Amino acid sequence: MKADPKGVLTGAIFLDGDHACAEGAIAAGCRFVAGYPITPSTEVVERIADRFPLIGGMFIQMEDEIASSIAIQGAVWGGKKAMTVTSGPGFSLMMEHIGLAAMTEVPCVFVDVQRGGPSTGLPTLPGQGDMMQARWGSHGDYGIIALCPNSPQECFDFTIKAFNLSEQYRVPVLLMMDECVGHMTERVIIPPADQIDLYPRRYYDGPREDFLLFKPDKDLVPPIVKAGDGYKVHVTGLTHDEKGYPAMTVSAQEKLVHRLIDKIKLNADKIVEYKEDQVEGADVVVVSYGITSRVAIPAIEQARLEGMKVGHLRLIVAWPFPEKRIKELAAKVKAFVVPEINYGQMVHEVERHVAGKARVELVGHGGGAVHNPKDIYNVIKNSVKG
Amino acid sequence: MAEDLIDVDESMPTNTVEEYLRMDRMPHIWCPGCGIGTTVNCFAHALEQSNLDLQKVAIVSGIGCTGRVAGYINLDSFHTTHGRAIPFATGLKLANPELKVVVYSGDGDLTAIGGNHFIHAARRNVDMTVILINNFIYGMTGGQVAPTTPLTATASTTPHGNFEDSFNLPYLAESCGAVYVARWTAYHVRHTTKAIKEALAKKGFSFVEILAPCPTLFSRRNKLGDGLDQMKYFKEHSEIKNDIDTKTASLSFQGKITVGKFVDKERPTYLDAMNEYYGKKFGDKFKPYNG
């Protein structure tokens, strides 16, 4: 399925990441956005509010982030593609509803333009401190997908990708931007609508008498229906059976929650995405994501100029994590260097899969700025020595 | 086996509200003497009399005893998170305006944790019907104090008596902009049915409060007898006063209960206001939003 040309601003445009995200959502067919203003994410919904009236979209500024994060789920059952946008403190408030979306398998997109935390922290300055919250923030067990753009172009592209993955797996997908990416202005190429591939929502089309709302297909993902189509569905955040009815049993919990995890875990090879640069034969591999992947490049280049064998693995999809690739590399390299704008989050995931086979060095930063590349360079240099 | 115990008389008239209920989920979880089931019966009768296309009616509830209503109603039904039925319903309605959206939940759900959503949906006049069952207590979690617990009544978290003033919900709803406001009790089944029917027919944020007994956790703790005693109380102490100033409709512990239809007015809904405004602003470029 291709994008609806209505609303797609084809061409080369200078946009900041927040605005590019808004354009990506529009291109992806998102027509319901609920949000609550929070720096540094607000420009996303400001652009949506400006653009939606003439393309048939519905933007509503809700009374808070909690309301926003569930209004979008009502909208999905009403038949819309839907998104909410926030930053750290709002993301914290939305956690219960990320769990609801996971439990009731609502395809929707949560954008988190990260700032420095904890608490109110640094509203106008960057951070990458929400990465573990993205994976584990809601209570209970569930699978999730999170993407990390590092440029306005990727904010556009990955927003579309987020909607596509969300529809494909019926999960909430998290777009983990950060203040730098959100506020950085660069040229963004928006292709013609007929070159933008969209994953169509998988509506149920089988016989009505066989219909079970949560009966999965072979890929473990059930098709969906809309309210008003006559199926008289029951949707609950309680543990439920395939019909959607509450089922307070160990076996129902096992069956449902296991599938919610497995539909991401067993499809991980299809979902995981990363970019590698000179990783083969490297002594040290820098693992980066988001804005930090750009800041790491001068450090890596400087090290290479000095003859060090340094590879770069950049996470496009942070969750699910590319654990197979990290395990393979762990057997070959001396060390991994993980720069992130926090005091250690994704580095734990790297350590977990390296499992002691190589050194893992965090280059931490408390937030408020990107790293000085020299700090990353110094850790690379020390790691090469072994 | 239940079938062995019940001698089914084929000549008995069938229950006319069965088609509105998920009979495959019976028996329900509510306690003996609880008023919620009575209100569900009223709701089913209101649906029956409303001639609505039932494929286009959706029901949303939050958490708690009343929050379980959605699961027993044979409509598109959504049992959401604690306090958040109204924003879910807002998204559902705005995504598909052809749906008639009903929020059906308890006093704790809609006015404590959900209080902010309640006032804003009324202010925006989002087109939905909110049915609030007020049993003066948190039932499902074990009888804790609610924003509706009357002064001096006891609850498990106010074992020495409640010292917080309770909400006057009709006054709250009206002051925030609800276009229809009524209060009845589970004793007033015909009035309640009529009120729900009127609320369903109303365009905009319509609000029906129904007082209901919670014999297990409110009445027993406060030595008020069982469900039947509470119904007798509702019968004997209710005063029907239509069109009154809702400011005077506050409730006290074992005092008079003011019931009636208090507000019935017109005001542009969120969608109508948006379409009208954008229509003027953008002229022919704007096509009215209809989902």
XYZ file of C-alpha atoms in Angstrom, chain B residues 48-278:
231
model
C -34.204 -1.085 23.705
C -36.391 2.000 23.737
C -33.857 4.211 21.996
C -33.954 2.367 18.670
C -30.267 3.029 18.224
C -28.339 0.936 15.717
C -26.605 -1.285 18.247
C -23.707 -1.848 15.880
C -22.930 1.823 16.259
C -23.072 2.027 20.026
C -19.882 1.516 22.031
C -19.479 1.323 25.774
C -16.327 2.236 27.658
C -15.573 1.779 31.314
C -12.676 2.182 33.668
C -11.777 -0.001 36.626
C -13.735 -1.149 39.636
C -17.072 -2.824 40.221
C -18.911 -0.545 37.811
C -15.945 -0.726 35.482
C -16.941 -4.318 34.849
C -20.191 -3.214 33.211
C -18.619 -2.933 29.759
C -17.769 -6.616 29.868
C -21.376 -7.654 30.305
C -22.921 -5.445 27.645
C -23.265 -6.890 24.167
C -21.931 -3.901 22.295
C -18.450 -2.962 21.189
C -17.148 -2.715 24.713
C -13.905 -1.449 26.181
C -12.683 -2.056 29.718
C -9.827 0.405 29.979
C -7.559 1.669 32.761
C -8.467 3.188 36.108
C -9.989 6.620 35.629
C -9.321 6.842 31.934
C -12.561 5.734 30.312
C -13.431 9.299 29.298
C -10.240 10.090 27.365
C -10.443 6.666 25.679
C -14.038 7.454 24.745
C -12.953 10.881 23.501
C -10.509 9.264 21.081
C -13.044 6.670 19.993
C -15.751 9.248 19.345
C -13.503 11.725 17.554
C -12.023 8.980 15.390
C -15.446 7.750 14.375
C -18.178 10.333 15.015
C -20.910 8.015 13.763
C -20.547 6.001 16.965
C -22.752 6.658 19.981
C -20.263 6.433 22.819
C -21.288 5.650 26.383
C -18.979 5.814 29.380
C -20.234 3.701 32.253
C -18.164 3.710 35.408
C -18.062 4.336 39.126
C -17.742 7.401 41.308
C -14.161 6.672 42.305
C -13.120 5.934 38.757
C -14.708 8.948 37.099
C -14.324 11.630 39.746
C -11.198 10.761 41.751
C -8.502 9.430 39.451
C -10.596 10.438 36.449
C -11.799 13.780 37.786
C -9.647 15.868 35.484
C -10.853 14.010 32.396
C -14.461 14.355 33.530
C -14.314 18.131 33.833
C -12.465 18.608 30.554
C -14.751 16.380 28.504
C -17.722 18.316 29.904
C -15.990 21.612 29.162
C -15.233 20.578 25.580
C -18.710 19.135 25.261
C -17.443 15.949 23.663
C -20.495 14.063 22.440
C -20.797 11.162 24.870
C -23.118 9.871 27.553
C -21.521 9.369 30.949
C -23.371 7.084 33.354
C -21.839 7.232 36.811
C -22.812 4.723 39.462
C -22.305 6.301 42.851
C -22.161 3.813 45.711
C -20.261 6.258 47.953
C -17.266 3.973 48.284
C -14.446 2.148 46.530
C -16.011 -1.249 46.194
C -13.614 -3.504 44.357
C -10.565 -2.541 46.384
C -12.322 -3.132 49.670
C -14.337 -0.160 50.833
C -11.937 2.764 50.937
C -13.084 6.392 51.103
C -14.181 7.992 47.811
C -14.698 11.616 46.760
C -18.409 10.849 47.149
C -18.279 9.322 50.632
C -20.526 11.524 52.787
C -19.153 13.357 55.815
C -18.983 11.152 58.931
C -19.534 7.871 57.065
C -16.829 5.333 57.699
C -14.687 3.550 55.162
C -11.736 1.211 55.511
C -9.344 4.162 55.134
C -11.496 6.464 57.275
C -12.280 4.010 60.058
C -13.098 6.855 62.445
C -15.368 8.575 59.956
C -14.885 10.704 56.839
C -13.993 14.360 57.361
C -13.671 15.418 53.690
C -16.588 17.105 51.990
C -17.930 15.028 49.127
C -18.552 16.071 45.542
C -21.924 17.327 44.449
C -21.587 15.692 41.034
C -24.553 17.284 39.237
C -23.223 20.701 40.263
C -19.737 19.753 39.078
C -21.028 18.449 35.738
C -23.232 21.472 35.123
C -20.572 23.980 36.048
C -18.159 22.348 33.603
C -20.668 22.555 30.777
C -22.618 19.291 30.580
C -25.741 19.683 28.444
C -27.778 17.069 30.287
C -27.534 16.301 34.001
C -29.767 13.985 35.994
C -29.554 12.054 39.223
C -31.615 9.038 40.197
C -31.190 6.025 42.421
C -31.284 2.317 41.741
C -34.743 2.371 43.277
C -36.020 4.690 40.515
C -35.766 2.185 37.678
C -38.266 3.866 35.373
C -36.855 7.339 35.948
C -33.343 6.006 35.504
C -34.264 4.257 32.263
C -35.903 7.421 30.967
C -32.936 9.540 31.992
C -30.496 7.230 30.205
C -32.724 7.249 27.150
C -32.827 11.053 27.174
C -29.081 11.231 27.731
C -28.451 8.885 24.799
C -30.607 11.094 22.587
C -28.736 14.199 23.613
C -25.943 15.605 21.472
C -23.076 16.626 23.693
C -21.779 15.661 27.107
C -24.720 14.129 28.964
C -24.391 12.937 32.531
C -26.523 10.595 34.595
C -25.602 9.891 38.216
C -27.265 6.842 39.726
C -26.992 6.204 43.457
C -26.673 2.498 44.154
C -26.335 0.420 47.286
C -23.059 -1.260 48.148
C -24.259 -3.536 50.923
C -21.004 -5.412 51.258
C -18.698 -2.493 51.835
C -20.638 0.699 52.479
C -23.908 -0.310 54.111
C -22.499 -3.021 56.331
C -19.628 -0.933 57.618
C -22.007 1.939 58.306
C -24.648 -0.314 59.878
C -27.244 0.588 57.263
C -28.584 -2.897 56.695
C -28.513 -4.841 53.458
C -29.264 -3.953 49.848
C -32.988 -4.032 50.394
C -32.715 -1.658 53.365
C -30.757 0.728 51.194
C -33.376 0.566 48.445
C -36.061 1.338 51.032
C -33.952 4.251 52.165
C -33.669 5.530 48.592
C -37.424 5.191 48.224
C -38.303 7.006 51.427
C -35.700 9.749 51.380
C -35.599 10.785 47.732
C -37.220 14.036 46.694
C -37.819 14.591 43.015
C -36.895 18.147 42.147
C -36.494 18.781 38.437
C -34.721 21.821 37.024
C -33.329 22.960 40.363
C -30.110 24.864 40.877
C -27.627 21.989 41.087
C -25.801 23.893 43.798
C -28.572 22.721 46.123
C -28.256 19.057 45.119
C -25.504 18.052 47.526
C -25.843 14.785 49.429
C -25.348 14.147 53.105
C -24.998 11.000 55.163
C -28.492 9.545 55.586
C -30.083 12.867 54.701
C -32.580 13.698 51.981
C -31.620 12.726 48.449
C -32.393 15.205 45.708
C -33.123 13.413 42.440
C -34.421 14.576 39.106
C -33.455 16.012 35.761
C -31.507 19.123 36.562
C -30.061 20.320 33.248
C -31.217 19.899 29.665
C -29.762 22.498 27.330
C -28.060 22.910 23.976
C -24.464 23.852 23.297
C -22.214 23.156 20.301
C -20.253 19.936 20.667
C -16.494 19.797 20.287
C -16.820 18.523 16.710
C -19.546 20.955 15.686
C -17.610 23.874 17.107
C -14.458 22.724 15.313
C -16.204 22.225 11.986
C -17.974 25.554 12.189
C -14.847 27.432 13.150
C -12.641 25.867 10.512
